[in-house]
Coordinates of C-alpha atoms in Angstrom, one line a residue:
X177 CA 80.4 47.8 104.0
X178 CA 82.3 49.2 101.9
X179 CA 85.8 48.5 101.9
X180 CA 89.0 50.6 100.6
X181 CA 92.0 49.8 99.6
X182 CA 94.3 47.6 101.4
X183 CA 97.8 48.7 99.1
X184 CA 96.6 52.3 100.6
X185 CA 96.2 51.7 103.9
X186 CA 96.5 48.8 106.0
X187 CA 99.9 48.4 106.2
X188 CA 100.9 52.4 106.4
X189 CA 103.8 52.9 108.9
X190 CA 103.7 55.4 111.4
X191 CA 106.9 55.5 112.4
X192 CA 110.5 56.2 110.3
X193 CA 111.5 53.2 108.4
X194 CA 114.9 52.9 107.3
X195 CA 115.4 54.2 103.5
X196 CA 117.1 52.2 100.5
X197 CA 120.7 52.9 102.3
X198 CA 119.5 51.8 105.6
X199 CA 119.0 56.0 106.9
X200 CA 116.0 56.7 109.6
X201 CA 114.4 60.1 108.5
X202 CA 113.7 61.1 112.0
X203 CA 112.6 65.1 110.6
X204 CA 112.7 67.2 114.1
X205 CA 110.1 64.4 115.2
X206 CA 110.5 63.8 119.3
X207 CA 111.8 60.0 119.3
X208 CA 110.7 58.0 123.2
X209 CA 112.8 55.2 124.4
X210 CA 110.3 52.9 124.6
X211 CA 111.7 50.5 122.1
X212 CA 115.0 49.4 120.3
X213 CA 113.6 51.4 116.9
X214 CA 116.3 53.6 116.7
X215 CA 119.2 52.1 118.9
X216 CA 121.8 50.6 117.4
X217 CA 124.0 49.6 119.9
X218 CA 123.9 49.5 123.5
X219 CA 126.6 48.8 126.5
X220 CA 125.9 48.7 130.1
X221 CA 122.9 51.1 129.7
X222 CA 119.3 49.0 129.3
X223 CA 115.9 50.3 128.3
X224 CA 114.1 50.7 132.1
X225 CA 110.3 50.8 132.5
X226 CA 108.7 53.5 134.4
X227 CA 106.9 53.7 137.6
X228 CA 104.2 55.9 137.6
X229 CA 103.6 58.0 140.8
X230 CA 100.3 57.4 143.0
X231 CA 98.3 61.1 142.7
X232 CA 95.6 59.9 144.5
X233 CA 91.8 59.3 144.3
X234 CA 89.8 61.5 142.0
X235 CA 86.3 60.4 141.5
X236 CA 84.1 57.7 143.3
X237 CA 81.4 56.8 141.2
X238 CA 78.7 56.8 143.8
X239 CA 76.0 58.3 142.0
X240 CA 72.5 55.7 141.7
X241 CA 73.2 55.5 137.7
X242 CA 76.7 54.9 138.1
X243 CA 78.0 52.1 140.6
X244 CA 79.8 48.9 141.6
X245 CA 80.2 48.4 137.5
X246 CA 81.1 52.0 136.0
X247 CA 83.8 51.0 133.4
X248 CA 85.5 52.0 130.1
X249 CA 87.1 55.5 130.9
X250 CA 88.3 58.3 128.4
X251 CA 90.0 61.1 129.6
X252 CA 90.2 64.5 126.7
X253 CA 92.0 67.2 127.2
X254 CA 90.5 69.9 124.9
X255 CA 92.2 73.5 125.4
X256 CA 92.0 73.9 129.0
X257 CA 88.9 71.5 129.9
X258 CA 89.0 68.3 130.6
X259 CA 86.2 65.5 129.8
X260 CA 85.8 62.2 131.5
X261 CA 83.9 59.9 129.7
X262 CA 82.8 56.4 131.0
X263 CA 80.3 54.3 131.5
X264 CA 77.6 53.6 134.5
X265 CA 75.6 50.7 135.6
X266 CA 75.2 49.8 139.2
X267 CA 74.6 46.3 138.6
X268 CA 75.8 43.4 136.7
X269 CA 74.2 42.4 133.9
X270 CA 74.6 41.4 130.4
X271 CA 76.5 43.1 128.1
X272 CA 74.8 46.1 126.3
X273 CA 71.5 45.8 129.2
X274 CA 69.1 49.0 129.0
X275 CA 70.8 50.2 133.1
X276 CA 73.4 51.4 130.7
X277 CA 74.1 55.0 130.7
X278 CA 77.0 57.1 129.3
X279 CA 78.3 59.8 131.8
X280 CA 80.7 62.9 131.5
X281 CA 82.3 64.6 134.7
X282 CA 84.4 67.7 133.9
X283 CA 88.1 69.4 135.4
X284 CA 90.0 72.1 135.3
X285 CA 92.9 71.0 136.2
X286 CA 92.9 67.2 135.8
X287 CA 93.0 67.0 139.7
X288 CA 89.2 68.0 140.8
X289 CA 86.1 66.6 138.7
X290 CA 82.6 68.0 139.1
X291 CA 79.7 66.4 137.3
X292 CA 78.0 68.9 135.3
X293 CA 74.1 68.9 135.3
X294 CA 73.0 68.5 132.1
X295 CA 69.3 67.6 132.6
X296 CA 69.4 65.4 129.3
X297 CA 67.8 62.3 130.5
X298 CA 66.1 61.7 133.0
X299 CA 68.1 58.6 135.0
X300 CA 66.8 57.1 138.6
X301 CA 64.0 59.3 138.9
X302 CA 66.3 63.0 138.2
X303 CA 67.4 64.8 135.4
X304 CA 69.9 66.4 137.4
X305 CA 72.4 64.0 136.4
X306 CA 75.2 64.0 134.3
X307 CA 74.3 61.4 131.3
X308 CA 75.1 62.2 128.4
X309 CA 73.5 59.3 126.7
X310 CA 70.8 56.7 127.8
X311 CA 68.2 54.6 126.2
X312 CA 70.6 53.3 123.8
X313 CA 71.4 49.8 124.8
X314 CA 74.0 48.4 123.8
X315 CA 75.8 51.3 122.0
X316 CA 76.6 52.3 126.2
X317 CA 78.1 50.0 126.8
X318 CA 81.5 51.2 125.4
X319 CA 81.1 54.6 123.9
X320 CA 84.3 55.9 123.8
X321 CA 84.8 59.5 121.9
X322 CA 87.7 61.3 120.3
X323 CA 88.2 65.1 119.0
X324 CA 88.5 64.8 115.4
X325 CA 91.7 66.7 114.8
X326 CA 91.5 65.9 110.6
X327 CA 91.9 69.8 108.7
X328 CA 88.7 70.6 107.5
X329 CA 86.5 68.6 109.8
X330 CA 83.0 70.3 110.0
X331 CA 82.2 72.3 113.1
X332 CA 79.2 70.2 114.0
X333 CA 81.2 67.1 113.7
X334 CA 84.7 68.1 116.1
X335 CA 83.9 65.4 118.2
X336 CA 83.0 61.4 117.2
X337 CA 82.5 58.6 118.8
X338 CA 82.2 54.5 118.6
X339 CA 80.1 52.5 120.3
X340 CA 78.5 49.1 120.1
X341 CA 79.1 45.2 120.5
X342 CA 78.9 42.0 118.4
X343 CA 75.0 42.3 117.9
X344 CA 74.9 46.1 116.8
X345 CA 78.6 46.5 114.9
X346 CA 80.3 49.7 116.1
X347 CA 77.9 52.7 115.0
X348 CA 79.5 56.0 114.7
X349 CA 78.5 59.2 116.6
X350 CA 79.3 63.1 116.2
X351 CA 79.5 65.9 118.4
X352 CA 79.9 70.0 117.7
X353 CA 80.8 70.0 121.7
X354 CA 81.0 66.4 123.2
X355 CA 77.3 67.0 125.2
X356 CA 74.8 66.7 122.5
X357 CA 75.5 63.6 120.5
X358 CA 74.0 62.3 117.6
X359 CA 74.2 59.3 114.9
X360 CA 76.2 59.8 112.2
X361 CA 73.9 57.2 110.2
X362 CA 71.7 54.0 111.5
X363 CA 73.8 51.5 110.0
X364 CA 77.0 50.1 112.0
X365 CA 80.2 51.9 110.3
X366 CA 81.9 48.3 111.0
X367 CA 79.9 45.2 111.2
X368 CA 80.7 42.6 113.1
X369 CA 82.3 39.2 111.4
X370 CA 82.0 36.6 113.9
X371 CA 85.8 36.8 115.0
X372 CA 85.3 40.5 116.0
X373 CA 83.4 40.8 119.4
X374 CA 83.8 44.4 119.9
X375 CA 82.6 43.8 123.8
X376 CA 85.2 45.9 125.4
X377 CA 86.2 49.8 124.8
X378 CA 87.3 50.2 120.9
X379 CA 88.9 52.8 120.1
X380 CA 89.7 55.3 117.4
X381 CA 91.5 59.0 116.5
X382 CA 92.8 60.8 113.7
X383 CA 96.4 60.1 112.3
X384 CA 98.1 62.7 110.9
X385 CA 100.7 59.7 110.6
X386 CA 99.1 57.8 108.4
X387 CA 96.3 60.1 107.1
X388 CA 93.3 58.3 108.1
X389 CA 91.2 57.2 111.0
X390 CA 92.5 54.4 112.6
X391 CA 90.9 52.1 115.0
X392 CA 92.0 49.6 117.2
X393 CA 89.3 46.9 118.6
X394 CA 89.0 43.6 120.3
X395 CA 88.6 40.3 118.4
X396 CA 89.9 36.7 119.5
X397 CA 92.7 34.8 118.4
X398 CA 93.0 30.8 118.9
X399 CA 96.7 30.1 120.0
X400 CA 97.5 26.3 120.7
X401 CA 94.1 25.9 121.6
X402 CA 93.6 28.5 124.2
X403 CA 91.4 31.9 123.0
X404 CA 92.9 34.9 123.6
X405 CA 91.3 38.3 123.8
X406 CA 93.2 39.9 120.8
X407 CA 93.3 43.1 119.1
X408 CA 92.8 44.0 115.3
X409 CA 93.0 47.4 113.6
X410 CA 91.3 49.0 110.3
X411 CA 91.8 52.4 108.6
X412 CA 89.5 54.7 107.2
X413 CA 89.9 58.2 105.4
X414 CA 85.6 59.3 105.8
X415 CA 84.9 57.6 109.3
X416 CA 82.5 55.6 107.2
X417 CA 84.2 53.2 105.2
X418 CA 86.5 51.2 106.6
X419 CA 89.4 48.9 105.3
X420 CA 89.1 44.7 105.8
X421 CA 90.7 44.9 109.5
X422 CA 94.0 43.1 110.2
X423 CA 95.2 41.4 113.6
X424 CA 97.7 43.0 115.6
X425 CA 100.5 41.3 116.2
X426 CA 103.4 41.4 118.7
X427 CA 106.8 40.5 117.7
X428 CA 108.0 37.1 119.9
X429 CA 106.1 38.1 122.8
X430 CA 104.3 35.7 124.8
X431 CA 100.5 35.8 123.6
X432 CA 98.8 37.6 126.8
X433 CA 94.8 38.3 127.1
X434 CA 94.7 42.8 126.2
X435 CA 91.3 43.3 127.6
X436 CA 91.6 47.0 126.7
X437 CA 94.2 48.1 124.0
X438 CA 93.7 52.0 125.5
X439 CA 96.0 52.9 122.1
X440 CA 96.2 56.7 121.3
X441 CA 99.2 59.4 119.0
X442 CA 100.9 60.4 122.1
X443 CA 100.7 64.2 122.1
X444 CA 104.1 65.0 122.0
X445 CA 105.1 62.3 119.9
X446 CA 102.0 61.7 117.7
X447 CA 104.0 59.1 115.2
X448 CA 104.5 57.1 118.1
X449 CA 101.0 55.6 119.7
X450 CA 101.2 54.7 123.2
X451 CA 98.4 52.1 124.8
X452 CA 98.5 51.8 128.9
X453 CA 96.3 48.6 128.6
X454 CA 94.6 45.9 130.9
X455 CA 96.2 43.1 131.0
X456 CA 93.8 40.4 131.9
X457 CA 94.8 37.1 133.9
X458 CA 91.7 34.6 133.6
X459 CA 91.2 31.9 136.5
X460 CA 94.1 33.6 138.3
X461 CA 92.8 33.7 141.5
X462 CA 93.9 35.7 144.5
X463 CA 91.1 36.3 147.0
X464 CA 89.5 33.5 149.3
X465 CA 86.0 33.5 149.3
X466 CA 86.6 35.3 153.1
X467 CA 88.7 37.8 151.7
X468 CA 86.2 38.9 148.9
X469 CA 83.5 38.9 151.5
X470 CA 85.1 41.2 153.4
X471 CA 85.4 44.3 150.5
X472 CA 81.6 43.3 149.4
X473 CA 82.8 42.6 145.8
X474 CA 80.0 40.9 143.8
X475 CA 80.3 37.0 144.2
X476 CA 81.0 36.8 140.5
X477 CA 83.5 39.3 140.5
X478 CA 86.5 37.7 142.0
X479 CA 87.9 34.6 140.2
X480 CA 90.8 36.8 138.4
X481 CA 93.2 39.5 138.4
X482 CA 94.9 41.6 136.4
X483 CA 97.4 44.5 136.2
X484 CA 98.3 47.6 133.5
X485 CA 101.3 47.0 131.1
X486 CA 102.8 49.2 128.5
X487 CA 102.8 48.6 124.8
X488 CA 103.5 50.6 121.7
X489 CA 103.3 50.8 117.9
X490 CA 105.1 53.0 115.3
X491 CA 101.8 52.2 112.9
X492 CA 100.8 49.2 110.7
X493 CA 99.5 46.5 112.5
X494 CA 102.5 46.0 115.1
X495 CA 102.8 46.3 118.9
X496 CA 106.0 46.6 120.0
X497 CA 105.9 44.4 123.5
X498 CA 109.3 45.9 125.0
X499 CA 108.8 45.5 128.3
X500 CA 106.7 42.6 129.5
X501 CA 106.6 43.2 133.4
X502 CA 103.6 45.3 134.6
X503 CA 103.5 49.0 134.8
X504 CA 101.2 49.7 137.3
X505 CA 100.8 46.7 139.5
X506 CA 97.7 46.3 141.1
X507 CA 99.4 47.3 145.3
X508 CA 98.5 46.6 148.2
X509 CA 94.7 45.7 149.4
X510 CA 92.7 42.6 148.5
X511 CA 89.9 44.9 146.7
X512 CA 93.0 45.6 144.1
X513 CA 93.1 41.8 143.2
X514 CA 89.7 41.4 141.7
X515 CA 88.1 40.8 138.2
X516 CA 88.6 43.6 135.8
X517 CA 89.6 45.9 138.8
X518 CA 92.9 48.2 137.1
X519 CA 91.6 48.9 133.9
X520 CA 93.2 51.9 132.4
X521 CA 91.6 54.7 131.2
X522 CA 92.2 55.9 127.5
X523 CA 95.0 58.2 126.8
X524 CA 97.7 60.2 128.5
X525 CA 96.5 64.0 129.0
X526 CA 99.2 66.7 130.5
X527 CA 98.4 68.1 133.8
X528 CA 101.4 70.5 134.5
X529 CA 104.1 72.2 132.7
X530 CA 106.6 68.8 133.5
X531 CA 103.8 66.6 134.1
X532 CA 101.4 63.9 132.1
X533 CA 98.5 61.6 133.9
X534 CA 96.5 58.8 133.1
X535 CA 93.6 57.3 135.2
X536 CA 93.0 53.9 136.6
X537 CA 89.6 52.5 137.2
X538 CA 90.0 50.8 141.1
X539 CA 87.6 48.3 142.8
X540 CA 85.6 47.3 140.4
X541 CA 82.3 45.3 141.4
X542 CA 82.6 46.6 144.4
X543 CA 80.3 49.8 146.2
X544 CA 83.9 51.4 146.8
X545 CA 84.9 52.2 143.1
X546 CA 86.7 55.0 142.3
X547 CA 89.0 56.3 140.0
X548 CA 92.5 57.0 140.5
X549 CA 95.3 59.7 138.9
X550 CA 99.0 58.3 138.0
X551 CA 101.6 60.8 136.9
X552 CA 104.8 60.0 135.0
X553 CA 107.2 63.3 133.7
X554 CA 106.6 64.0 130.4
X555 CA 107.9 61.6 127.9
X556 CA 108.4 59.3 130.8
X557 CA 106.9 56.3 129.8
X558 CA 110.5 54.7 129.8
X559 CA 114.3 55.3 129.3
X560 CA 117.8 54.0 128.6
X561 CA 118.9 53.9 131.9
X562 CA 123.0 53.9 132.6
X563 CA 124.0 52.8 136.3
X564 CA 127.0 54.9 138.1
X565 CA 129.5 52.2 136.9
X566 CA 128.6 54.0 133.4
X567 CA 126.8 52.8 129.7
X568 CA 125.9 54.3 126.3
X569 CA 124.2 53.7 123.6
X570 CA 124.8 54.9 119.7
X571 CA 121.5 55.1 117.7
X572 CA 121.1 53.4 114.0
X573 CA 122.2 56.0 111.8
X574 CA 119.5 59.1 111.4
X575 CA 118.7 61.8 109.1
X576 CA 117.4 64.9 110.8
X577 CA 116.1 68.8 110.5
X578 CA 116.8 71.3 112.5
X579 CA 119.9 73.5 114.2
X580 CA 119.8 72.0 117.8
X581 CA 119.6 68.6 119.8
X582 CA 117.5 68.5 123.1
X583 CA 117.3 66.2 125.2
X584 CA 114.9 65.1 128.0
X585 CA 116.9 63.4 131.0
X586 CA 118.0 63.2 134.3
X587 CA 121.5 62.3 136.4
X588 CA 122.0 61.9 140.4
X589 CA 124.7 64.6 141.5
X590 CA 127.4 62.3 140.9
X591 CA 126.0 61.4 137.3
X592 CA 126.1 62.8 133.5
X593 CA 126.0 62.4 129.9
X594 CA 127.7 63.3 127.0
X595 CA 127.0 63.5 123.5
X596 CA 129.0 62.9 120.5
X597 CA 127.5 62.9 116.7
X598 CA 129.1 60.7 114.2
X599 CA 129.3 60.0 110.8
X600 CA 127.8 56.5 109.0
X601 CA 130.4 54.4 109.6
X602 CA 130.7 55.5 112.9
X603 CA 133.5 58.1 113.2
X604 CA 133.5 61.3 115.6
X605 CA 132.5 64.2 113.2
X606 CA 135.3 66.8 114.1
X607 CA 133.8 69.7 116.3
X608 CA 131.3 67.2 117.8
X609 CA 133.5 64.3 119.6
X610 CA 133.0 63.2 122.8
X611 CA 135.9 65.5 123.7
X612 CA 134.3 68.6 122.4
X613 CA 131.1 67.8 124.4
X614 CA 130.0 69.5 127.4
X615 CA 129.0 67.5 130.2
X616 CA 125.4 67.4 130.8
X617 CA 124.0 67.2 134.7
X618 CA 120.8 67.7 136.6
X619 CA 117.1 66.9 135.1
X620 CA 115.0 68.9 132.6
X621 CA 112.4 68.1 130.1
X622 CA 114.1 70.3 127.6
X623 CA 118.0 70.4 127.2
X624 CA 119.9 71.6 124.5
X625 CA 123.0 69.5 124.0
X626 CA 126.4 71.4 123.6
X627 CA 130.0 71.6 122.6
X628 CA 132.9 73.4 122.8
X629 CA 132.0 74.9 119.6
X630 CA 128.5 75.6 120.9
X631 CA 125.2 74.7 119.8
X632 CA 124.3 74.8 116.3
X633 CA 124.3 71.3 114.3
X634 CA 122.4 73.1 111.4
X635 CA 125.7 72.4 109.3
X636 CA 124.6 68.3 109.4
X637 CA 120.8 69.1 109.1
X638 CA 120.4 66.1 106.0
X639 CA 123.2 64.5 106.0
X640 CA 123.5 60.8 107.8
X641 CA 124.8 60.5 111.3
X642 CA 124.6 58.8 114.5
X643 CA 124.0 60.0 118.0
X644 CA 126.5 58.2 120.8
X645 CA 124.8 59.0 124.6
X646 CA 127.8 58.1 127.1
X647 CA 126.0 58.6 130.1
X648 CA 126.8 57.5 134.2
X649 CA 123.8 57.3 136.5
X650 CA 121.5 58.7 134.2
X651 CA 118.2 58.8 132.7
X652 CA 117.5 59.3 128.9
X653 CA 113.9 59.7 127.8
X654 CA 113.5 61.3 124.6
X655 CA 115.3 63.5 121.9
X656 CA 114.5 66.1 119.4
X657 CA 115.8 68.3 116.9
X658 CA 114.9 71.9 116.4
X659 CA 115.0 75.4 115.2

């Protein structure tokens, strides 16, 4: 394989770094509190983790090809369609086994999912199924696509796809419509070294962040002599030729088994990439023997747990672990506390004007998997969250473009925030004090900050400042500038 440069691309940075004089070039980028990248000081607010809101039950994957095991989900939003991508196989088996099949169901709304007939293969006896790809053991196994949103992409190859496990590499697919899928060449695009396993979903997208295709995959990583299912990342600017991968690390969190890294440019942010990922708990087990008898889950199915948790990276090969608790914990029921049961789908699609959703794959090895929607308000993933006694926080100091500030927040009744701009060192540009400010109250996606003066900050556009939020029983998710 053949391998580019690392000076050129492994260690490109998605998100603003600090210049020579210590400025943040935020642009009119959207900036998500989901880390500390940007604050620079913080009192009696804190950076709160979500909770997603139950939508309910979308799909059971009842059909004979798809069953007890259907796994690895993609959700694509592509103008107003959505594709669900995933993989069926109604019976255990080894990894990469010829019951394999890749599926598609379709939505209009993110909500509802029909299963197209596509009479590609025939599957059980029927071509009236909705396979997408079959009789290509191991490569479904994982298949998980992407639109290729690089300018200039050819038609016929919009869509691609990776697919594959330790035996096969990763071997790289293209689509003119996401139905009809083909090889983009025999070989694996990215072979397989013996510490890269490639046995759960790995996944890749176009950054317009860092210019290249970036992929994010499972390998292992020995940590005082326990293995833990890691992940590592490489870069490519063809889709063919990809850099020497790196690991990924995670700052001074605890070293936790990612079965799936679900990463992906969040689309309103698409500097920042967002993963709702598996977190796998091996030997944790909940269930009595009883108990796992009594929701038919396969006998091998039950001797662990795990949950969804939140990580992010701002590009290079660092995840930001911020918030260590789970996101979506796996509730009520024993058929919640099984093996590989909560596995996220990949990405975060909108479904409403105020809305975003991701998917959770439910029951696994059981007849009664299904998958289930979880909405969270757009840009919601987390916030600095200020309690009624009051808090604020004043952000490192930031260069921006534009002649507004929005905000996306909310406040109870009783709540509010201010905003005041200051210069470097911290003093309240005149015009723009916390005096001047108009108090903010209610919740919107889409605020535009204000002073007594009005509006426009176009008169600071370039110039280094910082942003001071004094906020009581409030919610702050994201901010922009704009025109």
């Amino acid at each position: 394989m053949k391998r580019l440069s690392l000076s050129l691309l492994l260690f490109a940075a998605a998100g603003a770094a600090a210049d020579s004089s210590g400025v943040i070039d935020i642009g009119s980028r959207r900036e998500l509190f989901v880390d500390i990248h940007l604050i620079g000081q913080m009192r009696g607010a804190h950076l709160s983790l979500a909770k997603p809101v139950d939508a309910g039950p979308v799909l059971q994957l009842d059909r004979p090809w798809e069953g007890a095991f259907s796994a690895y989900f993609t959700v694509i939003k592509d103008g107003d369609r959505y594709r669900l991508y995933y993989r069926g196989v109604p019976k255990a088996g080894s990894d990469g086994n010829s019951n394999e099949v890749t599926c598609v169901a379709e939505s209009t709304d993110g909500v509802k999912w029909t299963r197209p007939d596509l009479g590609l293969y025939e599957v059980h006896g029927t071509r009236n199924n909705n396979v997408i790809l079959a009789n290509q053991a191991p490569l479904t196994h994982n298949f998980s696509p992407f639109i290729d949103t690089r300018p200039g992409v050819p038609p016929a190859e919009r869509w691609k796809a990776l697919a594959g496990i330790h035996s096969s590499g990763l071997v790289a697919f293209v689509s003119p419509d996401g139905i009809h899928w083909r090889k983009l060449r025999e070989e694996p695009v990215i072979p397989s070294p013996k510490e890269f396993v490639f046995d759960s979903q790995n996944v890749a997208f176009w950054s317009d962040a860092d210019q290249s295709y970036v992929c994010y995959f499972r390998s292992w990583k020995r940590i005082q002599g326990i293995n833990y299912r890691w992940v590592s990342r490489t870069l490519s600017k063809d889709f063919v030729h990809w850099a020497v991968p790196v690991e990924m690390t995670y700052g001074d969190a605890p070293p936790e088994h990612l079965y799936t890294n679900q990463t992906s440019a969040y689309f309103r942010a698409p500097h920042l990439y967002v993963g709702v990922c598996a977190r796998f708990e091996p030997g944790r087990q909940i269930l009595t023997d009883e108990q796992a008898a009594t929701v038919r889950v396969d006998p091998k199915y039950f001797k662990d747990c795990s949950d969804a948790v939140l990580i992010t990276s701002r590009g290079g090969n660092r995840y930001d672990r911020t918030f260590m608790e789970g996101f979506l914990r796996p509730g009520l029921g024993w058929e919640n506390w099984v093996s590989r049961s909560n596995y996220p789908a990949l990405n975060v699609v909108p479904t409403g004007a105020n809305e975003m959703s991701f998917y959770v794959g439910r029951n696994y090895g059981q007849p009664t998997i299904y998958l289930r929607r979880y909405t969270l308000r757009l840009d919601g993933f987390a916030s600095v969250k200020a309690p009624y006694n009051g808090g604020e926080i004043v952000t490192k100091t930031v260069r921006f473009q534009g002649s507004k500030l929005e905000i996306n927040y909310a406040t109870s009744a009783a709540g509010g925030i201010k905003v005041e701009l200051q210069d470097e060192t911290g003093n309240s540009i005149p015009g723009f004090g916390l005096a001047d400010a108009q108090e903010i109250i209610g919740d919107e996606i889409a605020r535009v900050v204000a002073w007594k003066q009005g509006c426009d900050v176009s008169r600071l556009a370039g110039k280094p400042i910082r942003i001071r939020f004094v906020m009581k029983d409030a919610d702050l998710y994201a901010f922009r500038f704009s025109n």
